[in-house]
Tab-separated table of C-alpha atoms in Angstrom:
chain	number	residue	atom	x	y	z
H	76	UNK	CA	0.000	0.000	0.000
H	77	UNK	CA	3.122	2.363	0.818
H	78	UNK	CA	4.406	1.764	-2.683
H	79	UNK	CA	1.122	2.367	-4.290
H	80	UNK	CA	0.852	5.694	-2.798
H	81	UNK	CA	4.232	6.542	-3.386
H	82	UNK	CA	3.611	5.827	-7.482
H	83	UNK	CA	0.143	7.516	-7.098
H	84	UNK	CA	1.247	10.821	-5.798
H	85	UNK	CA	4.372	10.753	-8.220
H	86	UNK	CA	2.047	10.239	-10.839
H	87	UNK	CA	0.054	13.061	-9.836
H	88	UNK	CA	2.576	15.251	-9.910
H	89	UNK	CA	3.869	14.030	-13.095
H	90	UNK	CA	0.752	16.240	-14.356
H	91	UNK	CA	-1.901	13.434	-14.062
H	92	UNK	CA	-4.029	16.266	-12.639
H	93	UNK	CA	-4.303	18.139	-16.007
H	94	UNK	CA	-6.677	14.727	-16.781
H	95	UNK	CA	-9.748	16.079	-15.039
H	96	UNK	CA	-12.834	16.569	-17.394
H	97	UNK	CA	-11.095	14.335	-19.795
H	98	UNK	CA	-12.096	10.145	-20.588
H	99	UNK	CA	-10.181	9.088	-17.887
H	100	UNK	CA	-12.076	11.285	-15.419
H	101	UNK	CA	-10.561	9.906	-12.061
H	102	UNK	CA	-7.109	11.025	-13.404
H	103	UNK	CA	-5.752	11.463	-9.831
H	104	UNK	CA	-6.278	8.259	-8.908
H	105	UNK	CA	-3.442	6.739	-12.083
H	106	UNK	CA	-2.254	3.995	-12.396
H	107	UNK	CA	-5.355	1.501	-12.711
H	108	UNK	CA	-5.401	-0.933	-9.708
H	109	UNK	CA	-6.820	-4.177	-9.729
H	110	UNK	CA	-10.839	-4.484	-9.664
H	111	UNK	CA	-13.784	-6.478	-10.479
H	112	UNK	CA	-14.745	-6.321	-14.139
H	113	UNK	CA	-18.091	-4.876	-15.755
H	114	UNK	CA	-18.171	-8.061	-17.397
H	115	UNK	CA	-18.206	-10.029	-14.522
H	116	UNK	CA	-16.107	-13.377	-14.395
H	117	UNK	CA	-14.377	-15.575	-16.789
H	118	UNK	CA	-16.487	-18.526	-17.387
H	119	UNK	CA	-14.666	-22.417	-18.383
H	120	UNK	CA	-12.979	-22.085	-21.433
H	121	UNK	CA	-15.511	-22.636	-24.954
H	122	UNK	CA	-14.793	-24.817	-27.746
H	123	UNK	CA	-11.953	-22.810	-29.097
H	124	UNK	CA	-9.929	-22.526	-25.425
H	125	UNK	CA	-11.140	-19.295	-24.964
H	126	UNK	CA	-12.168	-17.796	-21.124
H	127	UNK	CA	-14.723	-14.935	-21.858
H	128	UNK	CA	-17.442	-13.097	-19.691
H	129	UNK	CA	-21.192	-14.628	-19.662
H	130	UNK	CA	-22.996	-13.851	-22.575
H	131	UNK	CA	-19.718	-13.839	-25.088
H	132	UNK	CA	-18.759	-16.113	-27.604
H	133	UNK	CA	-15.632	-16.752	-30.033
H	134	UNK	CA	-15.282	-18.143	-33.205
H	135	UNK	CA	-12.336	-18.879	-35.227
H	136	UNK	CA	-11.949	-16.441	-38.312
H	137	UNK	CA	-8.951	-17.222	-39.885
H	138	UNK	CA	-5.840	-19.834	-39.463
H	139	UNK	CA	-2.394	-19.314	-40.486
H	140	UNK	CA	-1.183	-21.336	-43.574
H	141	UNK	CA	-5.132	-22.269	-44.685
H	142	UNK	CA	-7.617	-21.035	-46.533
H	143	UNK	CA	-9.496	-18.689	-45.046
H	144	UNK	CA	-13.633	-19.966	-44.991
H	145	UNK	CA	-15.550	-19.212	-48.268
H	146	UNK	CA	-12.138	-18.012	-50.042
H	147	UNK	CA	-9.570	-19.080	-52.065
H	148	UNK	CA	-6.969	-16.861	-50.131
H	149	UNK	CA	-4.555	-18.940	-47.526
H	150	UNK	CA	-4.042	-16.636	-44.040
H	151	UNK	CA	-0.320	-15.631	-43.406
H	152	UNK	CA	1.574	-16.563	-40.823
H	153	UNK	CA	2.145	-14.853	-37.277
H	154	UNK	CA	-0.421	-12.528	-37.641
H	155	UNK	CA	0.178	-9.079	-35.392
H	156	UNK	CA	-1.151	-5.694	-35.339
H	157	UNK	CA	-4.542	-4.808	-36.793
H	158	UNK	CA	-7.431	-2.719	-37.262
H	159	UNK	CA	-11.272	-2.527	-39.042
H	160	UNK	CA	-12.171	-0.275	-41.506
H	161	UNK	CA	-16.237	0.435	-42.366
H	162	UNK	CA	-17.336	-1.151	-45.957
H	163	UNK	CA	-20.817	0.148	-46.302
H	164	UNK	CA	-22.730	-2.013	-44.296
H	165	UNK	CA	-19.922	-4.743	-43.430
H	166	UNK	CA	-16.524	-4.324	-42.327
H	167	UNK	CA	-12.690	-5.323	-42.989
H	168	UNK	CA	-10.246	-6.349	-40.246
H	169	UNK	CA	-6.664	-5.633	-41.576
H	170	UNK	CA	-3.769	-8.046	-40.177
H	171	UNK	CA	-0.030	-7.642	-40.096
H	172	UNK	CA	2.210	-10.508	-40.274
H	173	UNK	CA	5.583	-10.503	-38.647
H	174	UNK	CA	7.788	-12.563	-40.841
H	175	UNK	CA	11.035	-12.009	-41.512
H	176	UNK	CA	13.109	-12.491	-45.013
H	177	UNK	CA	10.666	-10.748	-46.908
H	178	UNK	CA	7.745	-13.033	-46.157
H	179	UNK	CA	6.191	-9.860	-43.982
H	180	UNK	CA	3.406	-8.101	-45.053
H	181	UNK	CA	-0.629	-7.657	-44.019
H	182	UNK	CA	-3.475	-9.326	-45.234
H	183	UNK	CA	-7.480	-8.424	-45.236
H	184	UNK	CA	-11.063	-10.256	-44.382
H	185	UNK	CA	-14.021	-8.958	-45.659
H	186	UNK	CA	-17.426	-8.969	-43.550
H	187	UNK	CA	-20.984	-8.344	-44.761
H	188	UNK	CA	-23.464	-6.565	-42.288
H	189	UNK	CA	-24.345	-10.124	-41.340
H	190	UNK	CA	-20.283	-10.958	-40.200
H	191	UNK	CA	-20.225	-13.728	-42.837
H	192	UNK	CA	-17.079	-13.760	-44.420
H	193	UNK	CA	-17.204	-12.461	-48.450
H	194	UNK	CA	-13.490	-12.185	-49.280
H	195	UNK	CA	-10.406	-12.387	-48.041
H	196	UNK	CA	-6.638	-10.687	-49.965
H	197	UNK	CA	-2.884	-9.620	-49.754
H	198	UNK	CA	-2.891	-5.661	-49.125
H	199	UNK	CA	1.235	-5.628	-48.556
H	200	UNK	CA	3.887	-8.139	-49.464
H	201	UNK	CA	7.422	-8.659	-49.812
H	202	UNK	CA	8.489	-6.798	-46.368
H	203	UNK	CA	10.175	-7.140	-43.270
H	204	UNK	CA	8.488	-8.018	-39.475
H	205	UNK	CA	4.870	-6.167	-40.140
H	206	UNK	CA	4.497	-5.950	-36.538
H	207	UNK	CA	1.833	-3.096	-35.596
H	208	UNK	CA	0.632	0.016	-36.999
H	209	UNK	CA	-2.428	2.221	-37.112
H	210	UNK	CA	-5.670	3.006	-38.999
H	211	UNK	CA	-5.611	6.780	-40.519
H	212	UNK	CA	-8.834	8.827	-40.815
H	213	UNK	CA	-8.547	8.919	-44.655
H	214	UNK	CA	-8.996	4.949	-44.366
H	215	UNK	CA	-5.545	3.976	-45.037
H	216	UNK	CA	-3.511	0.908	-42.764
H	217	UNK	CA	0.266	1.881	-42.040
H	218	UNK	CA	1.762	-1.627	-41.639
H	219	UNK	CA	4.753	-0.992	-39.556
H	220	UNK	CA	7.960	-3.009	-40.124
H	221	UNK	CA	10.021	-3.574	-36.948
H	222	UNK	CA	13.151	-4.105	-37.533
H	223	UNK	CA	16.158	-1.482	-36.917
H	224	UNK	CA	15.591	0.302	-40.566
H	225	UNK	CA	12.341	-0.522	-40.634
H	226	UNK	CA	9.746	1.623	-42.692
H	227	UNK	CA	6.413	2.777	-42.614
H	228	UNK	CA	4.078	1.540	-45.785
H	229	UNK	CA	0.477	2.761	-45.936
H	230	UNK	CA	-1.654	0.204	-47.295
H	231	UNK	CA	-4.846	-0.205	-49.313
H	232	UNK	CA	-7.568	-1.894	-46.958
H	233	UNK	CA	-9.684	-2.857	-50.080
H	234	UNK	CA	-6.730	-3.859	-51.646
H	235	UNK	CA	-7.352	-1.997	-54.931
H	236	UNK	CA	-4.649	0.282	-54.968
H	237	UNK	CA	-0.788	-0.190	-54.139
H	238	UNK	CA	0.835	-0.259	-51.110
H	239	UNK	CA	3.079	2.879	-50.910
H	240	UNK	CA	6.692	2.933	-48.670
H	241	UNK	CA	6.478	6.343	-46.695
H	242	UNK	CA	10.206	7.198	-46.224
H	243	UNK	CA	9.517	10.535	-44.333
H	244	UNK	CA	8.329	8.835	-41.219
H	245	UNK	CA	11.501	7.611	-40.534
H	246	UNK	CA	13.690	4.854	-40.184
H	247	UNK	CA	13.751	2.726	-36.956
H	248	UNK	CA	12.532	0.131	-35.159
H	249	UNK	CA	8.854	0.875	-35.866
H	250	UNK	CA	5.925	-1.144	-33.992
H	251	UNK	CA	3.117	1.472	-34.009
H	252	UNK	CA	0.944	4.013	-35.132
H	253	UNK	CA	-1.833	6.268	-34.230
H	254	UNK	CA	-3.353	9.674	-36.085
H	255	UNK	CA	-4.254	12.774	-33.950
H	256	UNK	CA	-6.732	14.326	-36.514
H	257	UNK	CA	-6.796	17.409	-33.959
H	258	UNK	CA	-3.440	18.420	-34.139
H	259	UNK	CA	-2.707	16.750	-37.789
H	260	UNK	CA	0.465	13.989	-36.680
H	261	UNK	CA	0.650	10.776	-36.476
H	262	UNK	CA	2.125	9.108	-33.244
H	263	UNK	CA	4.475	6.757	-33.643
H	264	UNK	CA	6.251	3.768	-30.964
H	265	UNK	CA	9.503	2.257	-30.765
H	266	UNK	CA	10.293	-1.158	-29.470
H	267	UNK	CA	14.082	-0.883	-28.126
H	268	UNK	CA	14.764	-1.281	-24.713
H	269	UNK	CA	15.763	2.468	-25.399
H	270	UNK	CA	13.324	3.345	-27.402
H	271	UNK	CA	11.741	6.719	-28.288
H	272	UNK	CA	7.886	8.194	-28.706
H	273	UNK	CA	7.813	10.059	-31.864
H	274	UNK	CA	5.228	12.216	-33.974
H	275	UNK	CA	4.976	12.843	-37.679
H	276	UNK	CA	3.734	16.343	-39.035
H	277	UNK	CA	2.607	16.167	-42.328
H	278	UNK	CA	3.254	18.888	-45.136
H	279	UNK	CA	-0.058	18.030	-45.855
H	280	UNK	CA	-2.345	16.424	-43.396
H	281	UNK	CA	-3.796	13.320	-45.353
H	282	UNK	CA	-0.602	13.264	-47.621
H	283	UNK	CA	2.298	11.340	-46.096
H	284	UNK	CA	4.967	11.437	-48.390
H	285	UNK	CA	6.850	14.339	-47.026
H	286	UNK	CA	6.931	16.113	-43.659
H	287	UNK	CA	8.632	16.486	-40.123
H	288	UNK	CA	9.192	13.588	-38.000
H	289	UNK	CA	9.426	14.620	-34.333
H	290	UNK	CA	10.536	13.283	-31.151
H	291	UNK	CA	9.420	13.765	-27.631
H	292	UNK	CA	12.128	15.904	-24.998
H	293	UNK	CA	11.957	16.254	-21.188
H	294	UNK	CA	14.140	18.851	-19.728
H	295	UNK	CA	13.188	20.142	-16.355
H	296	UNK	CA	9.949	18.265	-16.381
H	297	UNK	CA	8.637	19.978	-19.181
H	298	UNK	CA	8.101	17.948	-22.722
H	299	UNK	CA	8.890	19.490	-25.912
H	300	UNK	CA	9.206	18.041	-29.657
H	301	UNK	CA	12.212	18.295	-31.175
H	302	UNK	CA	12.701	17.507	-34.990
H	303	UNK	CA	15.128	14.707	-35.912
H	304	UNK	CA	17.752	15.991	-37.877
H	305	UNK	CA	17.774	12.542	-40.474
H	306	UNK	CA	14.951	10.390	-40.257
H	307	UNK	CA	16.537	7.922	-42.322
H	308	UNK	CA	18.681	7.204	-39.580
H	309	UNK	CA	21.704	6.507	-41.389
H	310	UNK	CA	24.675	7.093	-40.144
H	311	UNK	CA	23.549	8.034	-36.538
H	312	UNK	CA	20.221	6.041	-35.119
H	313	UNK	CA	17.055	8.044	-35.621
H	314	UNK	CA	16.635	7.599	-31.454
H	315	UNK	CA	20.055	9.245	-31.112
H	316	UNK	CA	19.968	12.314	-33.204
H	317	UNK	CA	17.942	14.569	-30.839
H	318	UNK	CA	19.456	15.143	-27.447
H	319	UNK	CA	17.157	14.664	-24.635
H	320	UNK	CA	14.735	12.747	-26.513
H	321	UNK	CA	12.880	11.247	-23.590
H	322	UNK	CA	13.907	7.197	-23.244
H	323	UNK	CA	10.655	4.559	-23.648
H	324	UNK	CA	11.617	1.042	-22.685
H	325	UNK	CA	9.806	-1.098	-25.587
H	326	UNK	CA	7.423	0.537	-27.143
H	327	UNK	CA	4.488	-1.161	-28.157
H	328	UNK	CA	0.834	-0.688	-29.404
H	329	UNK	CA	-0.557	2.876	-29.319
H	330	UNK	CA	-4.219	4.382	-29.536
H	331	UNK	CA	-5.480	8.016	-30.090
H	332	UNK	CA	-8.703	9.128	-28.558
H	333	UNK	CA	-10.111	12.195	-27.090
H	334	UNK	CA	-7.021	14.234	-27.177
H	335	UNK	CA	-5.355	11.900	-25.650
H	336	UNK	CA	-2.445	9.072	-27.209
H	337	UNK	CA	-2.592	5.637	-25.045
H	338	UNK	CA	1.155	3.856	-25.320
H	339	UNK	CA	2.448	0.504	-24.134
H	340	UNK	CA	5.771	-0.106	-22.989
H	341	UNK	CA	7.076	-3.649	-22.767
H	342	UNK	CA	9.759	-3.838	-20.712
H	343	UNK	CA	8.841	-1.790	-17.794
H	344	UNK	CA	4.550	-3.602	-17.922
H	345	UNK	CA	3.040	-0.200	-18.680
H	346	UNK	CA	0.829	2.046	-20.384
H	347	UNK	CA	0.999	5.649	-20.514
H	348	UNK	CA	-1.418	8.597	-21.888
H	349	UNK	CA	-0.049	11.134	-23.642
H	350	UNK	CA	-2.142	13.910	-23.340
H	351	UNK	CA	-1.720	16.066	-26.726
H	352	UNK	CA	-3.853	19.084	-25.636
H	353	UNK	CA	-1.844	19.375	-22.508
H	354	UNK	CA	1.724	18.332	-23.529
H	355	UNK	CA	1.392	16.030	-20.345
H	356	UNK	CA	2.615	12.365	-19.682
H	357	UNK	CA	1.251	10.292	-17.391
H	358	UNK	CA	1.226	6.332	-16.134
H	359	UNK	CA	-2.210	4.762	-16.881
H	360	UNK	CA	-0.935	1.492	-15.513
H	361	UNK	CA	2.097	0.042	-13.618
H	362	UNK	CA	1.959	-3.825	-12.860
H	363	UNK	CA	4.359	-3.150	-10.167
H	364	UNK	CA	1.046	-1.295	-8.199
H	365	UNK	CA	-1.106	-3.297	-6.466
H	366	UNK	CA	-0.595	-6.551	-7.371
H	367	UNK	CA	-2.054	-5.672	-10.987
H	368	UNK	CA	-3.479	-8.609	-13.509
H	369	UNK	CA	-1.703	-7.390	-16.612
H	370	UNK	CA	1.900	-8.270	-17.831
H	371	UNK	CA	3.600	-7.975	-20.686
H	372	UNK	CA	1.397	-4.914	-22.235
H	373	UNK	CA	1.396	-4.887	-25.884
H	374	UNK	CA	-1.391	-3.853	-28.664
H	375	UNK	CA	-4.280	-1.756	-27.618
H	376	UNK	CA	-7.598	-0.481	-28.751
H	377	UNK	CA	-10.658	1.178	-27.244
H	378	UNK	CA	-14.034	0.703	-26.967
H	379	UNK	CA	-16.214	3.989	-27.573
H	380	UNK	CA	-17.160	4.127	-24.179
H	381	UNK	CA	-13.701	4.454	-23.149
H	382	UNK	CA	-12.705	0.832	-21.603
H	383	UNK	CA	-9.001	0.327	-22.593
H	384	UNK	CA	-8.061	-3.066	-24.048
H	385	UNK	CA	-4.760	-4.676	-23.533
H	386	UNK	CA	-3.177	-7.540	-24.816
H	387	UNK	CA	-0.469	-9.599	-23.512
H	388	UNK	CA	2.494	-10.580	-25.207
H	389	UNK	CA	3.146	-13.268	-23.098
H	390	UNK	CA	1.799	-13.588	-19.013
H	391	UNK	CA	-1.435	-15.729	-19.046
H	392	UNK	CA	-2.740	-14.881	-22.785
H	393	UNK	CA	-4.742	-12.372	-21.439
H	394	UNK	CA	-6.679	-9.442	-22.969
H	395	UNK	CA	-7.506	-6.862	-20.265
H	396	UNK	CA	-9.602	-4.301	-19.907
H	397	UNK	CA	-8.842	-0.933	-18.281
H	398	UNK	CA	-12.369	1.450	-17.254
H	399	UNK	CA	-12.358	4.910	-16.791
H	400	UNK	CA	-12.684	4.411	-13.508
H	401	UNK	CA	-9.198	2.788	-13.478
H	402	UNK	CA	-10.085	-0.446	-12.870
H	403	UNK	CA	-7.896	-3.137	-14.453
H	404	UNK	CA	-9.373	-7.005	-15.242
H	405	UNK	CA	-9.274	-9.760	-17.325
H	406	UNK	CA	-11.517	-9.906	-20.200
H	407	UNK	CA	-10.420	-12.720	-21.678
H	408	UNK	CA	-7.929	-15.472	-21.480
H	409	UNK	CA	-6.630	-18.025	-24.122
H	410	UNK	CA	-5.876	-21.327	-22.480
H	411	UNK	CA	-3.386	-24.213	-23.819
H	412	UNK	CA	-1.490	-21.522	-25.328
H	413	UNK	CA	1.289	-20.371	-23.674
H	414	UNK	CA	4.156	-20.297	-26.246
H	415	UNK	CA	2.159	-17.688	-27.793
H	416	UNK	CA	0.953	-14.022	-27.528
H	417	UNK	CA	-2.407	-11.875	-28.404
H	418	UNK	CA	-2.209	-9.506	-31.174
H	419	UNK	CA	-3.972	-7.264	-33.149
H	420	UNK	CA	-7.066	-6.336	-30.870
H	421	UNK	CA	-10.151	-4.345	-32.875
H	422	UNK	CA	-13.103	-3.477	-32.858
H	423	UNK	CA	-15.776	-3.744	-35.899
H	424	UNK	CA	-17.244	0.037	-36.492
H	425	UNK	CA	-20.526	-0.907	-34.389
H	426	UNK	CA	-18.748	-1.773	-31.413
H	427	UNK	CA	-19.998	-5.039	-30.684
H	428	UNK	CA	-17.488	-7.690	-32.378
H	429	UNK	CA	-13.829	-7.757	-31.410
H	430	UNK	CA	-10.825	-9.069	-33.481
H	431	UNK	CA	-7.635	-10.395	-32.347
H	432	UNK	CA	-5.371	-12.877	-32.786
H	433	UNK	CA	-2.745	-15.990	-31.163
H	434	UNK	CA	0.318	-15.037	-33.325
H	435	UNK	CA	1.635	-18.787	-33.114
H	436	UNK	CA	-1.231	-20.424	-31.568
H	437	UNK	CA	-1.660	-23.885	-30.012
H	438	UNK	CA	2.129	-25.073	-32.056
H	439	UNK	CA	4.130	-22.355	-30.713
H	440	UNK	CA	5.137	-21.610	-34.343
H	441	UNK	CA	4.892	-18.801	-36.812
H	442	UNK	CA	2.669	-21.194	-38.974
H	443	UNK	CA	0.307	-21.739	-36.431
H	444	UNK	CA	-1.510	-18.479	-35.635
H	445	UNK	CA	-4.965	-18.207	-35.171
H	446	UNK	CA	-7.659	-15.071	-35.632
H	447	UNK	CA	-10.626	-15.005	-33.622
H	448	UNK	CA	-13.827	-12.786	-33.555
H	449	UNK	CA	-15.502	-12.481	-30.110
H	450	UNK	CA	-18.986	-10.949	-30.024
H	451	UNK	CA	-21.066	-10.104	-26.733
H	452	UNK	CA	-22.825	-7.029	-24.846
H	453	UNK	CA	-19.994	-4.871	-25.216
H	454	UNK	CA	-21.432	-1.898	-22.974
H	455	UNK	CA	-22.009	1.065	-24.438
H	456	UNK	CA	-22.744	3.345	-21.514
H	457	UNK	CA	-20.657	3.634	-18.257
């Protein structure tokens, strides 16, 4: 309890306070502690291994190295970060796959308004470790390659047009993305254990071939962004060009909403909340507090009533939820699993079906990842 106060009031005074009228309207009280779920309990694992809430059920979408259901199109392997774009009445879920020696890339599943399955198609190919990236409002995917010269590529959801390298964003490590339509920049993570958080200011907003890529500074308490001098990062890093760029250990999946940018970092178990309008940092969640449910933080989404959604990369194969009222629990678990991790977490534009996947599944191996669809009484009121 001594610790948890400690963290609370550091938080606080981190500027956690300049949270108040925003989502997370118990700002004070950062980071999350443990709680009981609006969901209630996990129930016994269903058919497919999966522990959900009463009232939800999973179904498998989509299985490395096979066809997927209806389609002539065989699902890549390790499937990672992902995201669903509106299609008149149906849907798409985008889904990167981290493969190395230029088997990387993302794929696509198409949904009528009924969530049957009408297609399913390469949108990138031929690149490096697609391991996150982010949905823009212009309904683009930027597949993010993660390696240390990795690139940004914006993709075609539909598939109908080509998938386009964007060489301003920068050169590094990339895992993921997330556009701030208020402010015009696109937020952007880095997974080294010395990473950095970065933004990229478009020349044009809804162009991304040229612009400014930004990182965040602390000096004094006080964050600034600071352009990096050569985003290709060639000869010196991109993370090392700016001094006092502000150190992130792992970054992982990042979400925009309300003003404010959620961020996982891996190697410390936490997620932070940028808050743009504010210029403020603060500590959503720290599994050293309290005894906390949720380890190894990676991708995240949101629902539109503001519940966080975490996977794990790793811990018990568990996708947890964080309220508004920073409460953190499970809201699902994978059993029979464990050489695996969850990836990719979205939501379908109504809100009510949710999208992940097992990179490696039940095998343990890059072949073996599985995509699920869970669907329920998501809540759509607090």
């Amino acid at each position: 309890m001594e610790r948890r106060t400690v963290l609370r009031a550091a938080v606080l005074s981190a500027g956690a306070a300049a949270f108040s009228g925003s989502l997370w309207r118990q700002a004070a009280a950062y980071p999350a502690l443990p709680g009981p779920s609006p969901y209630g309990a996990l129930q016994a694992a269903d058919a497919n291994g999966i522990r959900l809430p009463a009232g939800f059920t999973s179904r498998v979408i989509a299985r490395s190295s096979q066809q997927v259901s209806g389609t002539g199109y065989t699902w890549h392997g390790a499937p990672d970060g992902g995201a669903c774009f509106a299609d008149g009445t149906g849907w798409i879920y985008v889904s990167n796959a981290e493969l190395s020696g230029g088997q990387g890339g993302a794929s696509a599943v198409k949904f009528n308004s009924a969530a049957q399955i009408t297609g399913a198609y390469s949108v990138l190919s031929g690149t490096q470790r697609n391991c996150a990236g982010g949905a823009t409002p212009w309904n683009t995917w930027l597949s993010c390659e993660e390696t240390d010269t990795g690139h940004v590529h914006e993709t075609d959801p539909w598939g109908v047009n080509p998938a386009v390298q964007r060489a301003a964003m920068g050169r590094f490590n990339h895992e993921a993305a997330a556009a701030d339509p208020v402010r015009k920049v696109i937020y952007l993570t880095e997974d080294k254990t010395d990473g950095r958080f970065y933004r990229f200011v478009p020349a044009t907003w809804g162009d991304l071939s040229s612009g400014s890529l930004q990182v965040l500074k602390e000096a004094g308490g006080t964050l600034s962004w600071a352009t990096v001098p050569d985003p290709d990062g060639s000869p010196t890093a991109t993370r090392y060009q700016v001094s006092g760029a502000k150190v992130f250990n792992g970054g992982e999946g990042c979400h925009y909403r309300a003003d404010i940018c959620y961020f996982t970092t891996k190697g410390d178990n936490r997620v932070w909340a940028y808050h743009a309008a504010n210029n403020t940092l603060a500590v959503v969640y720290d599994d050293n507090v309290g005894g906390a449910p949720l380890t190894g933080v990676d991708n995240v989404t949101a629902a539109a009533v503001g519940d966080l959604y975490v996977a794990e990369d790793g811990g018990n194969m568990e996708i947890c939820i964080i309220t508004p009222s920073d409460v953190v629990a499970p809201f699902l678990r994978i059993t029979g699993q464990s050489s695996s991790e969850i990836t990719g977490p979205a939501f379908n534009p109504a809100g009510n079906r949710l999208y992940f996947s097992s990179q490696r599944g039940t095998s343990g191996s890059s072949s073996g990842g599985i995509t699920y669809e869970v669907t329920g009484p998501f809540r759509n009121s607090l």
